[in-house]
Amino acid sequence: MFRNQYDTDVTTWSPAGRLFQVEYAMEAVKQGSAAIGLRSKTHVVLGCVNKANSELSSHQKKIFKVDDHIGVAIAGLTADGRVLSRYMRNECINYSFTYESPLPVGRLVVQLADKAQVCTQRSWKRPYGVGLLVAGLDESGAHLYYNCPSGNYFEYQAFAIGSRSQAAKTYLERRFESFRDTTRDDLVKDALMAIRETLQGETLKSSVCTVAVVGVGEPFHVLDQGTVQQMIDAFEIVAEQEGPAAEPDVDSGQEASAEPEPEQGAAAGEGVAPMDI
Amino acid sequence: MNFMASKQPENSLLSPESDSQRTLYPYVTGTSVVALKYKDGILMAADMGGSYGSTLRYKSVERMKPIGKHSLLGASGEISDFQEILRYLDELILYDNMWDDGNSLGPKEVHNYLTRVMYNRRNKFNPLWNSLVLGGLKNGQKYLGTVSMIGVNFEDNHVATGFGNHLARPILRQEWHENLSFEDGVRLLEKCMRVLLYRDRSAVNKLQIAKITEDGVTISQPYSLKTYWEFSAFENPAQGAIGSW
């Protein structure tokens, strides 16, 4: 995108009917580190890549619990994301207090979208520079939504945002049909595989990613590093056994691993070659 | 209300606008509402009387109304406040429907909303002078609750307001059981309403029974209960009384 004479403020249309400031805000989302979300009939998993600026600092928090039944992963300006999470938490808690019932995700997402839209139509405001993947449960099942700085929102079976998210999206596109009826653990493994795609060859370990789950009978929570590392270890071996592609080290694939659990066998059996570039 | 005697400034925290806007006492009131859970949902009964003090002035007041798709509201107390509550709920249900998203407010949500409204009004010393009974079911889950004018709320298998608490609840405690049939439920409610008719001076012999099931709300046509006045105790009630008055 190049600078032009219609991009100074959000209340100026371009002759082609575009609001450049809003589009620039969406660019900010693309620059943030990746966040992915996927859902089955009963569970939703959110994952994100967490890279600290330096070894000395802690990494940015990108996944927020909004309520027991709703969580959000963000990409873009994390400060804007924090503010919006606070708004979402407020809305949920107010609804719960008045109605003693959890706020339906679909309604929260619309409120969030309307809030974002306001910023696209006021000359003294700027759009929020953050994309949100909202995962939640309500009466009609598990839902995953993507909220955009433009004020649009969409519901997804699986989605990825942020830098190098295209690699994850490609992986998800190949596999999404199986998500609906899959088990919770397989869903988490698929999330980890998708995160791995965005790392572009870098080793996937629990210190660079965060995973959170919400499901029927399972309130939203972030999985601890130990559990995540276990799951990574469990499927990395299987992935290496699948054969060539990314890993040049073929010898490790010959190690006899422990009897793979049936679900892993099924996942490997799908014949998904990790990321042919 | 003695503390009113002192002059309150109009914008004090104790009163909204000026004192004449606060509810001090009720004018046209309805008496007990009785309700119970039965096999297919909730049954609720209330008579159609609107008393003006000790005068049984209005005899066709509908004190039970359906709310949304899943709830039924019965009220005793000030009738105009009940009508105000119906307006609040109408707006609530309207906005709920306008979302058009497959989610809808169930009886639990409506009950809690009403609790918040009643309690907040009570805190401003301007109560809605009602005792409400909210029953319904959603997705097979039956719900029956009550809220009073001071915001006391709870759920139970059977509830009643006003005199119903003293006369009907003991009967229900003895005879209510899980999975009552519709006929047994109606019979039980009629037993309670009959006792209330005999003993509550504000009761009128014209009542409605409402039911709510998964299929929706039905409110019966008004009818009256058969009463028996030939009990020997009612003949010559002054016999054995001390003195001539």
Short mmCIF file of C-alpha atoms in Angstrom, two decimals:
data_model
loop_
_atom_site.label_atom_id
_atom_site.label_comp_id
_atom_site.label_asym_id
_atom_site.label_seq_id
_atom_site.Cartn_x
_atom_site.Cartn_y
_atom_site.Cartn_z
CA MET A 1 0.00 0.00 0.00
CA PHE A 2 1.34 3.39 -0.89
CA ARG A 3 0.65 6.77 0.64
CA ASN A 4 -1.99 8.80 -1.09
CA GLN A 5 -3.97 11.97 -0.57
CA TYR A 6 -6.99 10.20 0.95
CA ASP A 7 -5.32 8.46 3.83
CA THR A 8 -4.82 11.24 6.33
CA ASP A 9 -7.89 10.67 8.42
CA VAL A 10 -10.43 7.93 8.91
CA THR A 11 -13.35 10.09 7.87
CA THR A 12 -12.06 10.59 4.32
CA TRP A 13 -13.26 8.27 1.57
CA SER A 14 -11.07 7.54 -1.39
CA PRO A 15 -12.65 7.88 -4.84
CA ALA A 16 -12.61 4.10 -5.06
CA GLY A 17 -14.76 3.90 -1.94
CA ARG A 18 -12.02 2.86 0.48
CA LEU A 19 -11.18 4.08 3.95
CA PHE A 20 -7.41 3.87 3.95
CA GLN A 21 -6.95 4.46 7.66
CA VAL A 22 -9.10 1.41 8.37
CA GLU A 23 -7.07 -0.64 5.91
CA TYR A 24 -3.85 0.56 7.53
CA ALA A 25 -5.24 -0.56 10.88
CA MET A 26 -5.77 -4.00 9.38
CA GLU A 27 -2.11 -3.93 8.29
CA ALA A 28 -1.17 -3.52 11.93
CA VAL A 29 -2.92 -6.81 12.63
CA LYS A 30 -0.92 -8.51 9.89
CA GLN A 31 2.31 -7.31 11.49
CA GLY A 32 1.51 -8.76 14.91
CA SER A 33 2.68 -12.24 15.84
CA ALA A 34 0.44 -15.08 14.81
CA ALA A 35 -2.70 -16.20 16.58
CA ILE A 36 -4.82 -19.14 15.51
CA GLY A 37 -8.17 -20.56 16.51
CA LEU A 38 -10.06 -23.73 15.66
CA ARG A 39 -13.23 -25.33 16.87
CA SER A 40 -15.07 -28.60 17.01
CA LYS A 41 -18.71 -29.09 17.96
CA THR A 42 -17.87 -28.96 21.66
CA HIS A 43 -14.50 -27.27 22.07
CA VAL A 44 -12.57 -24.25 20.82
CA VAL A 45 -8.80 -23.96 20.97
CA LEU A 46 -6.80 -20.73 20.70
CA GLY A 47 -3.08 -20.66 20.15
CA CYS A 48 -0.51 -17.98 19.62
CA VAL A 49 3.16 -17.46 19.01
CA ASN A 50 4.80 -15.69 21.91
CA LYS A 51 8.15 -14.17 21.10
CA ALA A 52 9.85 -12.06 23.70
CA ASN A 53 11.82 -9.03 22.50
CA SER A 54 14.98 -10.24 24.14
CA GLU A 55 16.05 -13.02 26.45
CA LEU A 56 15.87 -10.60 29.33
CA SER A 57 12.20 -9.71 28.95
CA SER A 58 8.98 -11.58 29.45
CA HIS A 59 6.72 -12.10 26.50
CA GLN A 60 3.51 -10.27 25.70
CA LYS A 61 0.27 -11.70 26.93
CA LYS A 62 -1.89 -12.34 23.87
CA ILE A 63 -4.58 -14.65 25.18
CA PHE A 64 -7.10 -13.31 27.67
CA LYS A 65 -9.83 -15.04 29.61
CA VAL A 66 -12.98 -12.97 29.27
CA ASP A 67 -15.33 -15.21 31.22
CA ASP A 68 -15.59 -18.89 32.07
CA HIS A 69 -17.08 -19.54 28.68
CA ILE A 70 -15.25 -16.97 26.52
CA GLY A 71 -11.62 -16.26 25.75
CA VAL A 72 -9.83 -14.13 23.19
CA ALA A 73 -6.52 -14.21 21.34
CA ILE A 74 -5.20 -10.99 19.82
CA ALA A 75 -2.81 -9.93 17.12
CA GLY A 76 -1.64 -6.39 16.47
CA LEU A 77 -1.40 -3.54 18.94
CA THR A 78 -1.54 -5.49 22.17
CA ALA A 79 -2.37 -2.36 24.16
CA ASP A 80 -5.56 -1.93 22.14
CA GLY A 81 -6.20 -5.63 22.66
CA ARG A 82 -5.93 -5.27 26.41
CA VAL A 83 -8.40 -2.41 26.46
CA LEU A 84 -10.89 -4.35 24.37
CA SER A 85 -10.48 -7.40 26.60
CA ARG A 86 -11.30 -5.25 29.58
CA TYR A 87 -14.44 -4.05 27.80
CA MET A 88 -15.42 -7.63 27.02
CA ARG A 89 -14.86 -8.73 30.61
CA ASN A 90 -17.00 -5.86 31.81
CA GLU A 91 -19.84 -6.70 29.46
CA CYS A 92 -19.77 -10.35 30.49
CA ILE A 93 -19.73 -9.65 34.17
CA ASN A 94 -22.55 -7.09 33.94
CA TYR A 95 -24.71 -9.51 31.99
CA SER A 96 -23.99 -12.31 34.46
CA PHE A 97 -24.91 -10.08 37.35
CA THR A 98 -28.23 -9.01 35.87
CA TYR A 99 -29.32 -12.30 34.34
CA GLU A 100 -27.31 -14.92 36.29
CA SER A 101 -26.54 -16.43 32.96
CA PRO A 102 -23.49 -16.33 30.66
CA LEU A 103 -23.50 -13.72 27.90
CA PRO A 104 -23.98 -15.45 24.53
CA VAL A 105 -20.73 -15.12 22.52
CA GLY A 106 -22.58 -14.03 19.42
CA ARG A 107 -23.93 -10.98 21.23
CA LEU A 108 -20.59 -10.01 22.75
CA VAL A 109 -18.98 -10.18 19.34
CA VAL A 110 -21.60 -7.87 17.84
CA GLN A 111 -21.12 -5.38 20.66
CA LEU A 112 -17.39 -5.50 20.07
CA ALA A 113 -17.85 -4.99 16.35
CA ASP A 114 -20.14 -2.01 16.90
CA LYS A 115 -17.57 -0.51 19.25
CA ALA A 116 -14.90 -0.88 16.56
CA GLN A 117 -17.18 0.64 13.94
CA VAL A 118 -17.57 3.82 15.96
CA CYS A 119 -13.85 4.42 15.62
CA THR A 120 -14.14 4.28 11.86
CA GLN A 121 -16.65 7.09 11.77
CA ARG A 122 -15.31 9.74 14.16
CA SER A 123 -12.72 12.24 13.08
CA TRP A 124 -11.23 12.46 16.57
CA LYS A 125 -10.72 8.71 16.92
CA ARG A 126 -8.61 6.07 15.27
CA PRO A 127 -9.52 2.44 14.58
CA TYR A 128 -8.36 -0.19 17.06
CA GLY A 129 -5.20 -1.73 15.67
CA VAL A 130 -5.93 -5.24 16.83
CA GLY A 131 -7.60 -8.33 15.43
CA LEU A 132 -9.37 -10.58 17.93
CA LEU A 133 -10.11 -14.25 17.72
CA VAL A 134 -13.01 -14.76 20.11
CA ALA A 135 -13.62 -18.30 21.29
CA GLY A 136 -16.71 -19.12 23.26
CA LEU A 137 -19.52 -21.44 24.16
CA ASP A 138 -23.20 -20.77 24.27
CA GLU A 139 -26.52 -22.63 24.02
CA SER A 140 -26.00 -23.39 20.36
CA GLY A 141 -22.52 -24.88 20.82
CA ALA A 142 -18.92 -23.84 20.35
CA HIS A 143 -18.09 -20.73 18.33
CA LEU A 144 -15.03 -18.99 16.94
CA TYR A 145 -15.27 -15.43 15.65
CA TYR A 146 -12.79 -13.03 14.17
CA ASN A 147 -13.24 -9.32 14.94
CA CYS A 148 -11.56 -6.88 12.61
CA PRO A 149 -10.52 -3.24 13.16
CA SER A 150 -13.01 -2.36 10.43
CA GLY A 151 -15.90 -3.37 12.65
CA ASN A 152 -16.64 -6.52 10.71
CA TYR A 153 -16.87 -9.89 12.32
CA PHE A 154 -17.03 -13.36 10.88
CA GLU A 155 -17.61 -16.79 12.28
CA TYR A 156 -15.05 -19.45 11.46
CA GLN A 157 -14.43 -23.16 11.78
CA ALA A 158 -10.73 -22.30 11.97
CA PHE A 159 -8.70 -19.17 11.32
CA ALA A 160 -5.28 -17.60 11.71
CA ILE A 161 -4.19 -13.98 11.93
CA GLY A 162 -0.93 -12.11 12.27
CA SER A 163 2.42 -12.54 10.59
CA ARG A 164 2.99 -15.75 8.59
CA SER A 165 -0.58 -16.74 9.31
CA GLN A 166 -1.01 -17.80 5.68
CA ALA A 167 1.04 -20.93 6.35
CA ALA A 168 -1.23 -21.82 9.23
CA LYS A 169 -4.32 -21.03 7.17
CA THR A 170 -3.15 -23.37 4.44
CA TYR A 171 -2.72 -26.15 7.00
CA LEU A 172 -6.12 -25.42 8.50
CA GLU A 173 -7.81 -25.33 5.11
CA ARG A 174 -6.54 -28.81 4.41
CA ARG A 175 -7.77 -30.19 7.71
CA PHE A 176 -10.78 -28.18 8.78
CA GLU A 177 -13.40 -30.68 7.68
CA SER A 178 -12.21 -33.09 10.33
CA PHE A 179 -12.40 -30.55 13.13
CA ARG A 180 -16.15 -30.66 13.75
CA ASP A 181 -16.21 -34.14 15.23
CA THR A 182 -12.69 -34.45 16.52
CA THR A 183 -11.71 -34.97 20.14
CA ARG A 184 -10.46 -32.19 22.38
CA ASP A 185 -6.91 -33.47 22.44
CA ASP A 186 -6.75 -33.80 18.69
CA LEU A 187 -8.00 -30.28 18.37
CA VAL A 188 -5.15 -29.04 20.58
CA LYS A 189 -2.66 -31.04 18.53
CA ASP A 190 -4.03 -29.51 15.34
CA ALA A 191 -3.62 -26.09 16.92
CA LEU A 192 0.00 -26.85 17.76
CA MET A 193 0.62 -28.09 14.23
CA ALA A 194 -0.86 -24.89 12.86
CA ILE A 195 1.37 -22.81 15.15
CA ARG A 196 4.35 -24.80 13.96
CA GLU A 197 3.52 -23.85 10.38
CA THR A 198 3.87 -20.17 11.24
CA LEU A 199 7.29 -20.74 12.80
CA GLN A 200 8.71 -21.58 9.38
CA GLY A 201 11.12 -24.31 10.36
CA GLU A 202 11.97 -23.01 13.83
CA THR A 203 11.54 -25.67 16.52
CA LEU A 204 8.19 -25.69 18.20
CA LYS A 205 8.54 -25.64 21.96
CA SER A 206 6.20 -24.58 24.72
CA SER A 207 8.29 -21.50 25.52
CA VAL A 208 7.39 -19.87 22.19
CA CYS A 209 3.68 -20.58 22.17
CA THR A 210 0.60 -20.32 24.33
CA VAL A 211 -2.47 -22.52 23.99
CA ALA A 212 -5.89 -22.08 25.59
CA VAL A 213 -9.01 -24.25 25.52
CA VAL A 214 -12.69 -23.80 26.23
CA GLY A 215 -15.31 -26.50 25.89
CA VAL A 216 -18.45 -28.13 27.17
CA GLY A 217 -17.72 -28.82 30.84
CA GLU A 218 -14.33 -27.13 30.55
CA PRO A 219 -14.10 -23.45 31.47
CA PHE A 220 -11.72 -21.30 29.47
CA HIS A 221 -8.16 -21.68 30.66
CA VAL A 222 -4.62 -21.40 29.34
CA LEU A 223 -2.78 -24.72 29.25
CA ASP A 224 0.37 -24.74 31.35
CA GLN A 225 3.77 -25.03 29.71
CA GLY A 226 4.33 -28.58 30.92
CA THR A 227 1.16 -29.92 29.33
CA VAL A 228 1.87 -28.08 26.10
CA GLN A 229 5.40 -29.46 25.92
CA GLN A 230 4.08 -32.98 26.49
CA MET A 231 1.67 -32.65 23.63
CA ILE A 232 4.39 -31.23 21.39
CA ASP A 233 6.65 -34.13 22.22
CA ALA A 234 3.86 -36.61 21.59
CA PHE A 235 3.19 -35.52 18.05
CA GLU A 236 6.65 -34.33 17.00
CA ILE A 237 7.81 -37.93 17.03
CA VAL A 238 4.88 -38.98 14.91
CA ALA A 239 5.50 -36.10 12.51
CA GLU A 240 9.12 -37.10 12.06
CA GLN A 241 8.03 -40.66 11.38
CA GLU A 242 5.87 -39.46 8.53
CA GLY A 243 9.06 -39.16 6.49
CA PRO A 244 10.79 -36.37 4.51
CA ALA A 245 9.64 -32.79 3.99
CA ALA A 246 10.86 -30.17 6.51
CA GLU A 247 13.17 -32.19 8.77
CA PRO A 248 16.45 -33.12 7.01
CA ASP A 249 17.38 -35.43 9.88
CA VAL A 250 15.91 -38.70 8.62
CA ASP A 251 17.75 -40.90 11.14
CA SER A 252 15.71 -39.75 14.09
CA GLY A 253 12.64 -40.95 12.20
CA GLN A 254 13.91 -44.51 12.43
CA GLU A 255 13.82 -44.62 16.22
CA ALA A 256 11.17 -46.97 17.42
CA SER A 257 8.81 -44.84 19.37
CA ALA A 258 6.29 -46.05 21.91
CA GLU A 259 3.00 -47.41 20.59
CA PRO A 260 1.29 -44.35 19.19
CA GLU A 261 -2.15 -43.75 20.66
CA PRO A 262 -4.99 -44.39 18.22
CA GLU A 263 -5.79 -40.70 17.68
CA GLN A 264 -2.20 -39.90 16.81
CA GLY A 265 -2.18 -42.85 14.45
CA ALA A 266 -5.22 -41.40 12.77
CA ALA A 267 -3.61 -37.98 12.53
CA ALA A 268 -0.42 -39.37 11.03
CA GLY A 269 -2.40 -41.65 8.78
CA GLU A 270 -4.00 -38.62 7.13
CA GLY A 271 -0.78 -38.37 5.18
CA VAL A 272 -0.27 -34.68 5.85
CA ALA A 273 3.25 -33.78 4.87
CA PRO A 274 4.37 -30.88 7.04
CA MET A 275 4.79 -27.80 4.92
CA ASP A 276 6.27 -28.44 1.53
CA ILE A 277 7.72 -25.10 0.61
CA MET B 1 -43.73 7.89 57.42
CA ASN B 2 -42.69 10.33 60.16
CA PHE B 3 -39.33 11.31 58.79
CA MET B 4 -41.11 12.96 55.88
CA ALA B 5 -42.39 15.62 58.25
CA SER B 6 -38.99 17.38 58.12
CA LYS B 7 -38.45 19.45 55.00
CA GLN B 8 -36.26 17.55 52.54
CA PRO B 9 -34.48 19.57 49.84
CA GLU B 10 -35.73 18.47 46.44
CA ASN B 11 -32.38 17.21 45.25
CA SER B 12 -31.42 15.20 48.33
CA LEU B 13 -30.16 11.69 47.92
CA LEU B 14 -33.13 10.22 49.74
CA SER B 15 -35.80 11.15 47.23
CA PRO B 16 -36.04 11.18 43.47
CA GLU B 17 -37.30 14.59 42.29
CA SER B 18 -39.70 15.28 45.18
CA ASP B 19 -41.40 13.14 47.82
CA SER B 20 -44.73 13.06 46.03
CA GLN B 21 -43.14 10.79 43.42
CA ARG B 22 -42.36 7.96 45.84
CA THR B 23 -44.58 4.95 46.42
CA LEU B 24 -45.87 5.22 49.96
CA TYR B 25 -48.79 2.80 49.95
CA PRO B 26 -50.61 0.73 47.36
CA TYR B 27 -54.05 1.63 46.01
CA VAL B 28 -55.47 -1.12 43.81
CA THR B 29 -54.12 -4.47 44.87
CA GLY B 30 -54.30 -8.09 43.89
CA THR B 31 -54.11 -10.86 46.44
CA SER B 32 -52.30 -14.22 46.47
CA VAL B 33 -50.69 -15.99 43.56
CA VAL B 34 -49.94 -19.71 43.97
CA ALA B 35 -47.74 -21.78 41.67
CA LEU B 36 -46.17 -25.22 41.51
CA LYS B 37 -43.95 -27.35 39.28
CA TYR B 38 -45.59 -30.35 37.71
CA LYS B 39 -44.60 -33.04 35.26
CA ASP B 40 -44.73 -30.97 32.06
CA GLY B 41 -43.96 -27.50 33.41
CA ILE B 42 -45.45 -24.94 35.76
CA LEU B 43 -49.01 -24.36 36.94
CA MET B 44 -50.01 -21.02 38.38
CA ALA B 45 -53.29 -19.75 39.83
CA ALA B 46 -54.52 -16.29 40.74
CA ASP B 47 -57.94 -14.79 41.18
CA MET B 48 -59.11 -11.85 39.15
CA GLY B 49 -59.76 -9.43 41.93
CA GLY B 50 -58.44 -5.86 42.23
CA SER B 51 -59.24 -4.49 45.68
CA TYR B 52 -59.43 -0.80 46.43
CA GLY B 53 -58.63 -0.92 50.13
CA SER B 54 -61.37 -3.03 51.69
CA THR B 55 -63.66 -2.73 48.66
CA LEU B 56 -63.54 -5.60 46.17
CA ARG B 57 -63.72 -3.13 43.32
CA TYR B 58 -62.42 -4.73 40.12
CA LYS B 59 -63.29 -8.29 39.27
CA SER B 60 -61.66 -8.92 35.91
CA VAL B 61 -58.04 -8.14 36.52
CA GLU B 62 -55.65 -10.50 34.77
CA ARG B 63 -52.80 -10.97 37.20
CA MET B 64 -50.85 -13.53 35.16
CA LYS B 65 -49.20 -12.78 31.83
CA PRO B 66 -46.88 -14.68 29.48
CA ILE B 67 -43.40 -13.22 29.04
CA GLY B 68 -41.49 -14.05 25.87
CA LYS B 69 -41.52 -17.67 24.77
CA HIS B 70 -40.47 -19.32 27.97
CA SER B 71 -41.95 -17.55 31.00
CA LEU B 72 -45.12 -16.73 32.89
CA LEU B 73 -45.37 -13.88 35.41
CA GLY B 74 -47.95 -13.64 38.18
CA ALA B 75 -48.20 -10.65 40.49
CA SER B 76 -49.89 -9.63 43.68
CA GLY B 77 -49.84 -6.12 45.12
CA GLU B 78 -50.26 -2.82 43.32
CA ILE B 79 -51.79 -3.44 39.90
CA SER B 80 -50.39 -0.28 38.31
CA ASP B 81 -46.87 -1.32 39.34
CA PHE B 82 -47.51 -4.73 37.78
CA GLN B 83 -48.43 -2.97 34.55
CA GLU B 84 -45.21 -0.95 34.78
CA ILE B 85 -43.23 -4.16 35.22
CA LEU B 86 -44.96 -5.60 32.15
CA ARG B 87 -43.78 -2.57 30.18
CA TYR B 88 -40.17 -3.10 31.37
CA LEU B 89 -40.35 -6.77 30.41
CA ASP B 90 -41.94 -5.98 27.08
CA GLU B 91 -38.96 -3.81 26.22
CA LEU B 92 -36.54 -6.43 27.51
CA ILE B 93 -38.09 -9.17 25.39
CA LEU B 94 -38.28 -6.87 22.39
CA TYR B 95 -34.55 -6.14 22.48
CA ASP B 96 -33.87 -9.82 23.06
CA ASN B 97 -35.88 -10.70 19.96
CA MET B 98 -34.22 -7.99 17.91
CA TRP B 99 -30.87 -9.74 18.24
CA ASP B 100 -32.47 -12.45 16.13
CA ASP B 101 -29.64 -14.81 16.87
CA GLY B 102 -31.16 -17.98 18.20
CA ASN B 103 -30.52 -17.03 21.82
CA SER B 104 -33.45 -16.12 24.04
CA LEU B 105 -33.97 -15.05 27.63
CA GLY B 106 -35.23 -17.93 29.71
CA PRO B 107 -37.17 -17.83 32.99
CA LYS B 108 -33.99 -17.76 35.07
CA GLU B 109 -32.74 -14.68 33.27
CA VAL B 110 -36.09 -12.89 33.52
CA HIS B 111 -36.34 -13.72 37.21
CA ASN B 112 -32.91 -12.32 37.90
CA TYR B 113 -33.59 -9.22 35.88
CA LEU B 114 -36.74 -8.64 37.93
CA THR B 115 -34.81 -9.18 41.15
CA ARG B 116 -32.35 -6.47 40.12
CA VAL B 117 -35.17 -4.08 39.25
CA MET B 118 -37.07 -4.68 42.50
CA TYR B 119 -34.00 -4.43 44.67
CA ASN B 120 -32.75 -1.27 43.02
CA ARG B 121 -36.12 0.41 43.44
CA ARG B 122 -36.19 -0.64 47.07
CA ASN B 123 -32.78 0.93 47.59
CA LYS B 124 -34.10 4.23 46.30
CA PHE B 125 -37.01 4.02 48.74
CA ASN B 126 -39.39 3.92 45.79
CA PRO B 127 -40.47 0.29 45.53
CA LEU B 128 -42.65 -1.42 42.99
CA TRP B 129 -45.25 -2.65 45.42
CA ASN B 130 -45.55 -6.22 44.16
CA SER B 131 -44.76 -9.79 45.02
CA LEU B 132 -43.97 -11.57 41.78
CA VAL B 133 -44.01 -15.20 40.78
CA LEU B 134 -41.98 -16.13 37.73
CA GLY B 135 -42.33 -19.61 36.28
CA GLY B 136 -41.32 -21.23 33.04
CA LEU B 137 -39.23 -23.75 31.27
CA LYS B 138 -36.52 -23.75 28.70
CA ASN B 139 -34.92 -26.74 27.04
CA GLY B 140 -36.82 -29.02 29.37
CA GLN B 141 -35.53 -27.30 32.50
CA LYS B 142 -38.38 -26.16 34.75
CA TYR B 143 -37.94 -22.97 36.76
CA LEU B 144 -40.12 -21.39 39.44
CA GLY B 145 -39.08 -18.37 41.47
CA THR B 146 -40.43 -15.43 43.36
CA VAL B 147 -39.33 -11.82 44.08
CA SER B 148 -40.78 -9.53 46.67
CA MET B 149 -41.01 -5.74 46.72
CA ILE B 150 -37.85 -5.53 48.81
CA GLY B 151 -35.91 -7.74 46.45
CA VAL B 152 -35.99 -11.01 48.38
CA ASN B 153 -35.80 -13.75 45.77
CA PHE B 154 -35.61 -17.50 45.73
CA GLU B 155 -36.64 -20.55 43.74
CA ASP B 156 -38.61 -23.51 44.91
CA ASN B 157 -40.85 -26.33 43.72
CA HIS B 158 -43.90 -24.39 44.84
CA VAL B 159 -44.27 -20.71 45.73
CA ALA B 160 -47.00 -18.32 46.79
CA THR B 161 -47.40 -14.65 47.60
CA GLY B 162 -49.18 -12.87 50.42
CA PHE B 163 -51.78 -14.94 52.19
CA GLY B 164 -50.87 -17.84 49.99
CA ASN B 165 -47.66 -18.21 51.97
CA HIS B 166 -49.64 -18.85 55.13
CA LEU B 167 -52.59 -20.80 53.79
CA ALA B 168 -51.45 -22.50 50.59
CA ARG B 169 -47.78 -23.38 51.22
CA PRO B 170 -48.55 -25.73 54.18
CA ILE B 171 -50.94 -27.67 51.94
CA LEU B 172 -48.35 -27.80 49.19
CA ARG B 173 -45.63 -28.92 51.57
CA GLN B 174 -47.81 -31.87 52.52
CA GLU B 175 -49.20 -32.82 49.15
CA TRP B 176 -46.80 -31.66 46.43
CA HIS B 177 -44.55 -34.30 44.89
CA GLU B 178 -42.35 -34.55 41.85
CA ASN B 179 -44.09 -35.35 38.53
CA LEU B 180 -47.61 -34.36 39.39
CA SER B 181 -49.96 -34.90 36.50
CA PHE B 182 -51.79 -31.92 35.07
CA GLU B 183 -55.09 -32.96 36.68
CA ASP B 184 -53.49 -33.56 40.06
CA GLY B 185 -51.71 -30.22 39.85
CA VAL B 186 -54.90 -28.36 39.06
CA ARG B 187 -56.72 -30.20 41.84
CA LEU B 188 -54.00 -29.21 44.29
CA LEU B 189 -54.06 -25.59 43.20
CA GLU B 190 -57.84 -25.47 43.45
CA LYS B 191 -57.62 -26.86 46.96
CA CYS B 192 -55.26 -24.02 47.86
CA MET B 193 -57.41 -21.39 46.14
CA ARG B 194 -60.51 -22.66 47.89
CA VAL B 195 -58.93 -22.25 51.31
CA LEU B 196 -57.83 -18.77 50.29
CA LEU B 197 -61.34 -17.98 49.11
CA TYR B 198 -62.78 -18.98 52.48
CA ARG B 199 -60.22 -17.26 54.60
CA ASP B 200 -58.70 -14.29 52.68
CA ARG B 201 -61.07 -11.35 52.71
CA SER B 202 -59.53 -9.90 49.55
CA ALA B 203 -60.15 -13.05 47.53
CA VAL B 204 -62.88 -13.15 44.89
CA ASN B 205 -64.46 -16.25 43.48
CA LYS B 206 -63.28 -15.82 39.91
CA LEU B 207 -59.95 -17.32 39.10
CA GLN B 208 -57.70 -18.35 36.29
CA ILE B 209 -55.20 -21.18 36.14
CA ALA B 210 -52.25 -20.78 33.82
CA LYS B 211 -49.90 -23.45 32.61
CA ILE B 212 -46.60 -23.20 30.82
CA THR B 213 -45.03 -26.17 29.08
CA GLU B 214 -42.50 -26.63 26.30
CA ASP B 215 -45.36 -25.92 23.88
CA GLY B 216 -46.14 -22.51 25.34
CA VAL B 217 -48.47 -20.70 27.70
CA THR B 218 -52.18 -21.34 28.21
CA ILE B 219 -54.25 -19.22 30.54
CA SER B 220 -57.66 -20.67 31.28
CA GLN B 221 -60.92 -18.82 30.97
CA PRO B 222 -62.09 -17.40 34.28
CA TYR B 223 -64.19 -19.73 36.40
CA SER B 224 -65.37 -20.05 39.98
CA LEU B 225 -64.88 -22.63 42.66
CA LYS B 226 -67.71 -24.43 44.38
CA THR B 227 -67.98 -23.50 48.01
CA TYR B 228 -69.83 -25.08 50.89
CA TRP B 229 -71.27 -22.96 53.64
CA GLU B 230 -73.40 -25.52 55.46
CA PHE B 231 -70.71 -26.48 57.96
CA SER B 232 -72.33 -26.65 61.36
CA ALA B 233 -69.63 -24.37 62.73
CA PHE B 234 -70.89 -21.62 60.45
CA GLU B 235 -74.44 -21.98 61.78
CA ASN B 236 -74.99 -19.73 64.73
CA PRO B 237 -71.33 -18.72 65.04
CA ALA B 238 -72.09 -16.68 68.14
CA GLN B 239 -73.16 -19.72 70.13
CA GLY B 240 -70.90 -20.05 73.13
CA ALA B 241 -69.44 -16.59 72.61
CA ILE B 242 -68.97 -14.51 75.74
CA GLY B 243 -71.00 -11.30 75.85
CA SER B 244 -73.49 -9.97 73.34
CA TRP B 245 -71.09 -8.45 70.84
#
